[in-house]
Short mmCIF file of C-alpha atoms and ligand atoms in Angstrom, two decimals:
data_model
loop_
_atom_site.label_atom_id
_atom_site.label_comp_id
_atom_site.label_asym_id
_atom_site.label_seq_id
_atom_site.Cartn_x
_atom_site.Cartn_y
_atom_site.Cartn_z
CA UNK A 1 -20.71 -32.65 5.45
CA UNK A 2 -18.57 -29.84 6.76
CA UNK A 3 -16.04 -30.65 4.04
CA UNK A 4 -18.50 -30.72 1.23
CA UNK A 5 -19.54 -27.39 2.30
CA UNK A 6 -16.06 -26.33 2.51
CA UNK A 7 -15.57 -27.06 -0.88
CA UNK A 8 -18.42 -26.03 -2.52
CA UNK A 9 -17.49 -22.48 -1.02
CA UNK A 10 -14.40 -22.91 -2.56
CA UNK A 11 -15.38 -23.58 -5.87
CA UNK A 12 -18.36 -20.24 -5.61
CA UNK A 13 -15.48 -18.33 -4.97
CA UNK A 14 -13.53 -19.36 -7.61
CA UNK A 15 -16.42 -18.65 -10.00
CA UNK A 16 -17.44 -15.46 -8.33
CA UNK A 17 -14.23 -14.11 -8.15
CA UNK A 18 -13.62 -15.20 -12.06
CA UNK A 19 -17.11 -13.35 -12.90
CA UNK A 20 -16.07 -10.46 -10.78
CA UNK A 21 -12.75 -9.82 -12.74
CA UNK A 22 -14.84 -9.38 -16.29
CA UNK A 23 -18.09 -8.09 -14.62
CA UNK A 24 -17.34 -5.55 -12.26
CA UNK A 25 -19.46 -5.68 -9.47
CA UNK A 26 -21.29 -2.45 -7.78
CA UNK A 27 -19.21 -0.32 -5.60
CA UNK A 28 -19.81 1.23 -2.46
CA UNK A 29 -20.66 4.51 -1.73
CA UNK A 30 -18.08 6.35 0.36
CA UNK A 31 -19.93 9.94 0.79
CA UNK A 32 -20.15 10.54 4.75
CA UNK A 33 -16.83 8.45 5.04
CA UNK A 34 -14.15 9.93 7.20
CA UNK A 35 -11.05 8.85 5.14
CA UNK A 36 -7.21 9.23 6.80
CA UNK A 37 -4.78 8.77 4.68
CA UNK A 38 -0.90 8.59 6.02
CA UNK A 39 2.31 9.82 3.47
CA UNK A 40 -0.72 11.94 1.83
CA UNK A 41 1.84 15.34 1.15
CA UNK A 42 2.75 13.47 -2.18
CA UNK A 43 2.94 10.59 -4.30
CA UNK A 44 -0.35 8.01 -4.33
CA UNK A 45 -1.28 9.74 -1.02
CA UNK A 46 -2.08 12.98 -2.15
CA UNK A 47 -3.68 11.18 -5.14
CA UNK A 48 -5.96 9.38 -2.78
CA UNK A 49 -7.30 12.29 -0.97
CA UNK A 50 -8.62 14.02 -4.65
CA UNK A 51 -9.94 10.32 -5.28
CA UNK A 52 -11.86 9.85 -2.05
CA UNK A 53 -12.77 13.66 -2.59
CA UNK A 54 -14.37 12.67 -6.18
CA UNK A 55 -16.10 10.30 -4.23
CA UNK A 56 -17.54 12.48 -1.99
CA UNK A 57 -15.74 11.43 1.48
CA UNK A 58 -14.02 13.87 4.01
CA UNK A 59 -10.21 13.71 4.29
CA UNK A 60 -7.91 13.58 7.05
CA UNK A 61 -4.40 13.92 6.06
CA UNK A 62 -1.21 13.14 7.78
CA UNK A 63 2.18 13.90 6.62
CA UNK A 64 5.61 14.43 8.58
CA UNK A 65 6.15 17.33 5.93
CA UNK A 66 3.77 19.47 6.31
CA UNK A 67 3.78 22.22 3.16
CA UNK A 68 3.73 19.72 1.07
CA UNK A 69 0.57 18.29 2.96
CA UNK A 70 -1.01 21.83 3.18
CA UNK A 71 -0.43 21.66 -0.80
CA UNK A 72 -3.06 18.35 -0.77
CA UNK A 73 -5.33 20.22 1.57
CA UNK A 74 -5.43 23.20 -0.85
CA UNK A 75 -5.88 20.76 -3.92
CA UNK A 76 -8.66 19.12 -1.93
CA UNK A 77 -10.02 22.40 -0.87
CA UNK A 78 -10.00 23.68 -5.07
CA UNK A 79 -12.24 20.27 -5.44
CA UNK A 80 -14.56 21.24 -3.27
CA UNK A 81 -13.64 18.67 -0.59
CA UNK A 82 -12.64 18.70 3.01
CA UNK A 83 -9.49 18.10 3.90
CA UNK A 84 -8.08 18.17 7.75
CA UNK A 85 -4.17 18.02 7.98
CA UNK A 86 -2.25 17.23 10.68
CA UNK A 87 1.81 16.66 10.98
CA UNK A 88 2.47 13.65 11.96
CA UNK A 89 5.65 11.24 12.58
CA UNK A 90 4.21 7.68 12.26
CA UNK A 91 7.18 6.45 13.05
CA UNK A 92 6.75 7.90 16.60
CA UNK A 93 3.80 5.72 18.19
CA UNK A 94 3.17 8.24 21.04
CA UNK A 95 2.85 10.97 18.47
CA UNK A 96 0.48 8.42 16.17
CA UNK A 97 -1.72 7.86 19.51
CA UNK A 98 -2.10 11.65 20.17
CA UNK A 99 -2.69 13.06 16.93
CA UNK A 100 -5.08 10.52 16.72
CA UNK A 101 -6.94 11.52 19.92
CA UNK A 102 -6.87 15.03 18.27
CA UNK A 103 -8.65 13.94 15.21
CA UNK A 104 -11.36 12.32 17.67
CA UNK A 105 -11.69 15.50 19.43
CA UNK A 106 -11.22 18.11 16.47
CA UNK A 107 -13.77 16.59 14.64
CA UNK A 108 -16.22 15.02 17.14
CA UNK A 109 -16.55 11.56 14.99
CA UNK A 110 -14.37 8.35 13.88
CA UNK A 111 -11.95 7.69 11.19
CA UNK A 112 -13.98 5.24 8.94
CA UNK A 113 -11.26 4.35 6.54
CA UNK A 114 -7.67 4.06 7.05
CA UNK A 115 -5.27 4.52 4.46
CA UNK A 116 -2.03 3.11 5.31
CA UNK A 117 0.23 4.41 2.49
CA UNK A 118 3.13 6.38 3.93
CA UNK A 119 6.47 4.56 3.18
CA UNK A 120 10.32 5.39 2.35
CA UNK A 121 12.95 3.30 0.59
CA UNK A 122 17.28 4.01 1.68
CA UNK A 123 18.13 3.44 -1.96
CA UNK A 124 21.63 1.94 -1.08
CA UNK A 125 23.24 -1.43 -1.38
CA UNK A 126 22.88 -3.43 2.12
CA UNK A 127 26.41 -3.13 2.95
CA UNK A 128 26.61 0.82 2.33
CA UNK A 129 23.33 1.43 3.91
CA UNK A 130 23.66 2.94 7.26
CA UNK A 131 21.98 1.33 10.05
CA UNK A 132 19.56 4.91 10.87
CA UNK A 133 17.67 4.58 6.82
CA UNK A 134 17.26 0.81 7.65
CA UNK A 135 15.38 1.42 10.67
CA UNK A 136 14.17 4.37 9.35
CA UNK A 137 12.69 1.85 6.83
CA UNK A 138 11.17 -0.66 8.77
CA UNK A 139 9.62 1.84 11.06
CA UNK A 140 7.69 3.28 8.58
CA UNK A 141 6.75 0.27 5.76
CA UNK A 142 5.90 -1.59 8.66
CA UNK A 143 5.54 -0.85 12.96
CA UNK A 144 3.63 2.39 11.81
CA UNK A 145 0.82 0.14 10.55
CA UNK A 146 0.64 -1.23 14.31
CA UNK A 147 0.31 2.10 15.30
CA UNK A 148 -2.20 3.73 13.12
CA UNK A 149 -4.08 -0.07 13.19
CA UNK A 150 -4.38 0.31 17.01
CA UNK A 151 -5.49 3.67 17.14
CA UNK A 152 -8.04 3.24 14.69
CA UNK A 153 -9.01 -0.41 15.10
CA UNK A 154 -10.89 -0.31 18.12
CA UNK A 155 -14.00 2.31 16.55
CA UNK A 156 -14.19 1.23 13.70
CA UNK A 157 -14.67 -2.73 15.59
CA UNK A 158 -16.57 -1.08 17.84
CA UNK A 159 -19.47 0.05 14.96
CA UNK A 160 -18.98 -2.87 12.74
CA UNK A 161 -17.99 -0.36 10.63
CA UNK A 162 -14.87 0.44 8.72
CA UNK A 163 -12.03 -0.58 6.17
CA UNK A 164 -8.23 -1.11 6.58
CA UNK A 165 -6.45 -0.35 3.35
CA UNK A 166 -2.42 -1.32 3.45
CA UNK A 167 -0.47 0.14 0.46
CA UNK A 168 2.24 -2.73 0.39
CA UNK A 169 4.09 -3.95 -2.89
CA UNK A 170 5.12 -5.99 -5.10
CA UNK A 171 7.87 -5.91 -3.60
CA UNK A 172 6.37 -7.31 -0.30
CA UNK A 173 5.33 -10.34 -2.46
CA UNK A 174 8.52 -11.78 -4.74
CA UNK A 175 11.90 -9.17 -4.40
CA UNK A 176 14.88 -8.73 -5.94
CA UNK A 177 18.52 -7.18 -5.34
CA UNK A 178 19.63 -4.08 -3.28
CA UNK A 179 15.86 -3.12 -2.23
CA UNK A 180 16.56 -5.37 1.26
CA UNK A 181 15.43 -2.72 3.65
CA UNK A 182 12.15 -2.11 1.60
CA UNK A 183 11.40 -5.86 0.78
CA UNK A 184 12.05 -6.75 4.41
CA UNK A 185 9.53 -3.72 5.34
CA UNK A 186 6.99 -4.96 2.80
CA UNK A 187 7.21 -8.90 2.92
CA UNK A 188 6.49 -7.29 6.63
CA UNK A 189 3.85 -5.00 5.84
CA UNK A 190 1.90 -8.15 3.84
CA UNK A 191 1.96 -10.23 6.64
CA UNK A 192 0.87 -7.99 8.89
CA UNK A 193 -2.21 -6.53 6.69
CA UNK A 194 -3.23 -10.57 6.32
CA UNK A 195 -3.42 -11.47 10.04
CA UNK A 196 -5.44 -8.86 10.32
CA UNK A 197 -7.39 -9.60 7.95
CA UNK A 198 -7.90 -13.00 9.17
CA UNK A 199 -8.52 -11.91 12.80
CA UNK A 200 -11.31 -9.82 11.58
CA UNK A 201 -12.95 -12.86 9.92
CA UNK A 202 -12.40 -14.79 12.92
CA UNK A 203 -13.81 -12.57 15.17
CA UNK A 204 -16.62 -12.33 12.55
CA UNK A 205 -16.45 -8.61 12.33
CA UNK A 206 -17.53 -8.57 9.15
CA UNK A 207 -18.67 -4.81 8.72
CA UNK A 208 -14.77 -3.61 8.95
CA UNK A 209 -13.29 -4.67 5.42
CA UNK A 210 -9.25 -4.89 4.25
CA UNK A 211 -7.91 -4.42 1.12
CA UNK A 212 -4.16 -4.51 0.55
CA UNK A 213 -2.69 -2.87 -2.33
CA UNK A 214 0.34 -4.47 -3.99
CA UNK A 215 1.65 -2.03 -7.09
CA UNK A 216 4.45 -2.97 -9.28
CA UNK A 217 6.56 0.03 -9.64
CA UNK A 218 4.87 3.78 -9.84
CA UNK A 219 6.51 6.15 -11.61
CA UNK A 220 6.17 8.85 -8.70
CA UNK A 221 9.95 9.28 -8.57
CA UNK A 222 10.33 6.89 -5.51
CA UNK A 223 12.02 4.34 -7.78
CA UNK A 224 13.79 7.01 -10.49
CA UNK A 225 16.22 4.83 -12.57
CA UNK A 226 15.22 1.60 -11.48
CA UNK A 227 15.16 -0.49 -15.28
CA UNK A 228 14.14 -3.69 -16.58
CA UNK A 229 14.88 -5.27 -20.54
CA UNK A 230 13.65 -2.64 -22.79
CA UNK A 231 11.45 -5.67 -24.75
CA UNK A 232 9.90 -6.32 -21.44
CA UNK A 233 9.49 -3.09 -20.05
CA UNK A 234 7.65 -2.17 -22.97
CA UNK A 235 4.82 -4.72 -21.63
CA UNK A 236 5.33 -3.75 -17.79
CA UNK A 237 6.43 -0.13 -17.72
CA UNK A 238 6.73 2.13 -14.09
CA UNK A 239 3.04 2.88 -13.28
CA UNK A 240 1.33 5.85 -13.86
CA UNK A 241 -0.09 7.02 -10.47
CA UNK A 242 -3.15 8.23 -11.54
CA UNK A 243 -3.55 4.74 -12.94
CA UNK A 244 -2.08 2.91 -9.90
CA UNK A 245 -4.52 4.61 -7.70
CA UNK A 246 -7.53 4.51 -9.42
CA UNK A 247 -7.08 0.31 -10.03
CA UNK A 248 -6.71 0.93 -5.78
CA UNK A 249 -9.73 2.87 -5.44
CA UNK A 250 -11.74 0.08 -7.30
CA UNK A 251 -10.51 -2.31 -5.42
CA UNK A 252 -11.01 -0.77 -2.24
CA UNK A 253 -14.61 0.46 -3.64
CA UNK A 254 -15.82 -3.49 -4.21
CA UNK A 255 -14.01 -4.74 -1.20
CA UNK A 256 -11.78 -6.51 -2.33
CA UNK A 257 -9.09 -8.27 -0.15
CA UNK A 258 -5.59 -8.05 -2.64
CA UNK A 259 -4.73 -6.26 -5.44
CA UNK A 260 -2.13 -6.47 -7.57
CA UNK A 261 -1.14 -3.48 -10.19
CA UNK A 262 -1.11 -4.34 -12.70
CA UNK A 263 -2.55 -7.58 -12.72
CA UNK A 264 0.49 -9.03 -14.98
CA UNK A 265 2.69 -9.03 -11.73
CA UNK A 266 0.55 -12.00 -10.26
CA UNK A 267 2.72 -14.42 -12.45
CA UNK A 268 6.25 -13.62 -11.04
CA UNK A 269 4.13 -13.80 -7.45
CA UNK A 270 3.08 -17.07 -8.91
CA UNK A 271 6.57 -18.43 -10.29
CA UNK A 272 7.93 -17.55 -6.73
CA UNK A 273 5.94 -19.65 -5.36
CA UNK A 274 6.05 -22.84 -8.17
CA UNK A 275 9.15 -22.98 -9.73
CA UNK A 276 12.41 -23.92 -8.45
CA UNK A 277 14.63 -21.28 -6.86
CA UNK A 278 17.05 -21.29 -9.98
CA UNK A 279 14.51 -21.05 -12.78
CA UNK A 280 13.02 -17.99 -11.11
CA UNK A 281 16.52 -17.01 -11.30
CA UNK A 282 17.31 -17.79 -15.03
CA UNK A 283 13.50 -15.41 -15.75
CA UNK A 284 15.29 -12.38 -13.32
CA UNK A 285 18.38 -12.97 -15.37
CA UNK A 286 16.37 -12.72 -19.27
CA UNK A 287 14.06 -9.88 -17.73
CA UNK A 288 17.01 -7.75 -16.01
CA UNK A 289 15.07 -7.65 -12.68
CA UNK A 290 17.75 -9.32 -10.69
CA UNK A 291 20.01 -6.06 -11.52
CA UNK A 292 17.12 -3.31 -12.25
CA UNK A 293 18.17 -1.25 -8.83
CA UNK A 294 21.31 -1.04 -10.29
CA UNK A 295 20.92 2.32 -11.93
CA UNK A 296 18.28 3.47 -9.18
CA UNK A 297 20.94 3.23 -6.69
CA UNK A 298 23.03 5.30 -9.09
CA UNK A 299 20.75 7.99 -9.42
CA UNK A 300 19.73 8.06 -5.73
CA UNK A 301 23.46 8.77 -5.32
CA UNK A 302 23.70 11.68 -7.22
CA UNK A 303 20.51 13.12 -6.68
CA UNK A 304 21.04 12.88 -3.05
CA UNK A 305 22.89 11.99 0.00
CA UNK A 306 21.22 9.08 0.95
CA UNK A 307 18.47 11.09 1.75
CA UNK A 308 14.78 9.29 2.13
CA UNK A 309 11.74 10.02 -0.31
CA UNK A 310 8.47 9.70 0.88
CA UNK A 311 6.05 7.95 -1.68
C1 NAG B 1 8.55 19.31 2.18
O1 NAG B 1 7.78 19.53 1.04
C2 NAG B 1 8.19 20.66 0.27
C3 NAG B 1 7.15 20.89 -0.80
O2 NAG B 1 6.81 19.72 -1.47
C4 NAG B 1 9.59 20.40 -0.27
O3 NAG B 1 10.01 21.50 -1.04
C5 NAG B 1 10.53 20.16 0.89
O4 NAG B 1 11.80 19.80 0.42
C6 NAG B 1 10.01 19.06 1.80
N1 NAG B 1 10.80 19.01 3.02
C7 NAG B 1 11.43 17.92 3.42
C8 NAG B 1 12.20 18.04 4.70
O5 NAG B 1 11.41 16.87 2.82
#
């Protein structure tokens, strides 16, 4: 009986979830939403706060740098929005704890949504990478999200209200060469974000949702360089951000759990998993993915000194 049931819900998803990618189903409304959004002085962050500000929520915004987060308050402000910045360090839990705590008492009410998006990549091969930008790395891509997670968590559990959004990768699902610091952070980040998301469903707190948000490269100069075969780039080029985060935003919007951008990366995510080893291999080899960091690496070296980006 049990497994009948089991797989009848099985098969509804499949068929709902098949419906849902032609038909897109209604999306929630966010006004009244107290949105935080970390990494937000740049990149998809600061491109989240106008989105949720479109949609009518109130911001919080948390950056290490922050004139380039006072620049997404003031774009938020020109909107019309509300937009509440704070400096923060997320690699620093205590600071993560306490600027939360402020947020609680600067604004008298809860963070509803989390955006986890901050994130950095070293940009050097493993063997010239110093050790600081590796755990620089992990620290943010990944033990952040334990931070922000717990300090936000227990409200939002507490109302049966709220939704966890993890701005992972691609990169956290299939890799490739010389990005070992940021696939290890993201592989990381993935497996985090889904053990949440199943101890949520096992608690049956259903009213706090997840959605994790895999993009294929974004052309927001994190990656500058990195290239793939001109013939195939021509069918997956670096993502616009705009784009990137708007595909996000409807995700997030519906619910939904994953989300790849675009949706032509779930096939390598797919070959990982079903093909042998070496013919995933032979595909890196025709598409030029095995070497694309190549030039990144380059450029990273001239434009810089190893220094980090933040999305
Ligand atoms: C902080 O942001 C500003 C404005 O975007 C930028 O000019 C500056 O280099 C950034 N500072 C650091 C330390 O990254």
């Amino acid at each position: 009986m049990d497994l009948q049931m089991m797989l009848l819900d099985v098969i509804y998803f499949i068929l709902r979830n098949s419906v849902r990618a032609v038909l897109r189903p209604r999306t929630k409304p966010v006004d009244g939403e107290l949105v935080l959004i970390t990494g937000a002085g740049g990149g998809l962050g600061r491109l989240f706060a106008q989105e949720f500000t479109k949609h009518g929520a109130e911001v919080v915004l948390w950056d290490i740098n922050s004139s380039s987060n006072e620049q997404t308050a003031k774009l938020v402000g020109e909107m019309g929005g509300t937009a509440h910045t704070y400096t923060v360090d997320v690699t620093k839990r205590e600071d993560v704890y306490c600027k939360a705590e402020l947020v609680r008492k600067d604004l008298g009410r809860d963070v509803t949504i989390l955006v986890n998006n901050a994130g950095v990549v070293a940009g050097e091969r493993m063997l010239d990478c110093p050790d600081e930008l590796i755990e620089k790395t992990m620290k943010v891509n990944c033990h952040a999200l334990f931070w922000t997670v717990k300090a936000f968590l227990p409200q939002m559990k507490a109302q049966n209200h709220g939704h966890i959004v993890t701005i992972a990768s691609v990169l956290g699902l299939f890799s490739t060469s010389c990005v070992e610091d940021y696939c290890a952070s993201k592989f990381a980040a993935v497996g985090f974000h889904e053990s949440l998301a199943h101890e949520l469903l096992a608690e049956d707190v259903e009213g706090v949702k997840t959605t994790l948000v895999c993009p294929y490269i974004v052309d927001t100069g994190m990656f500058e360089g990195c290239k793939i075969r001109e013939e195939v780039e021509l069918v997956l080029p670096p993502l616009d951000p705009q784009y990137c985060v708007e595909q996000a935003m409807n995700a997030i919007l519906i619910d939904q759990p994953l989300v790849c951008i675009p949706r032509l990366t779930y096939l390598p995510f797919l070959s990982r998993a079903l093909l042998p080893w070496e013919s995933n291999v032979v595909v890196y080899r025709f598409i030029g993915s095995d070497k694309c960091m190549y030039p990144f690496i380059d450029f990273k070296k001239q434009a810089s000194n190893g220094c980090i980006n933040v999305v």
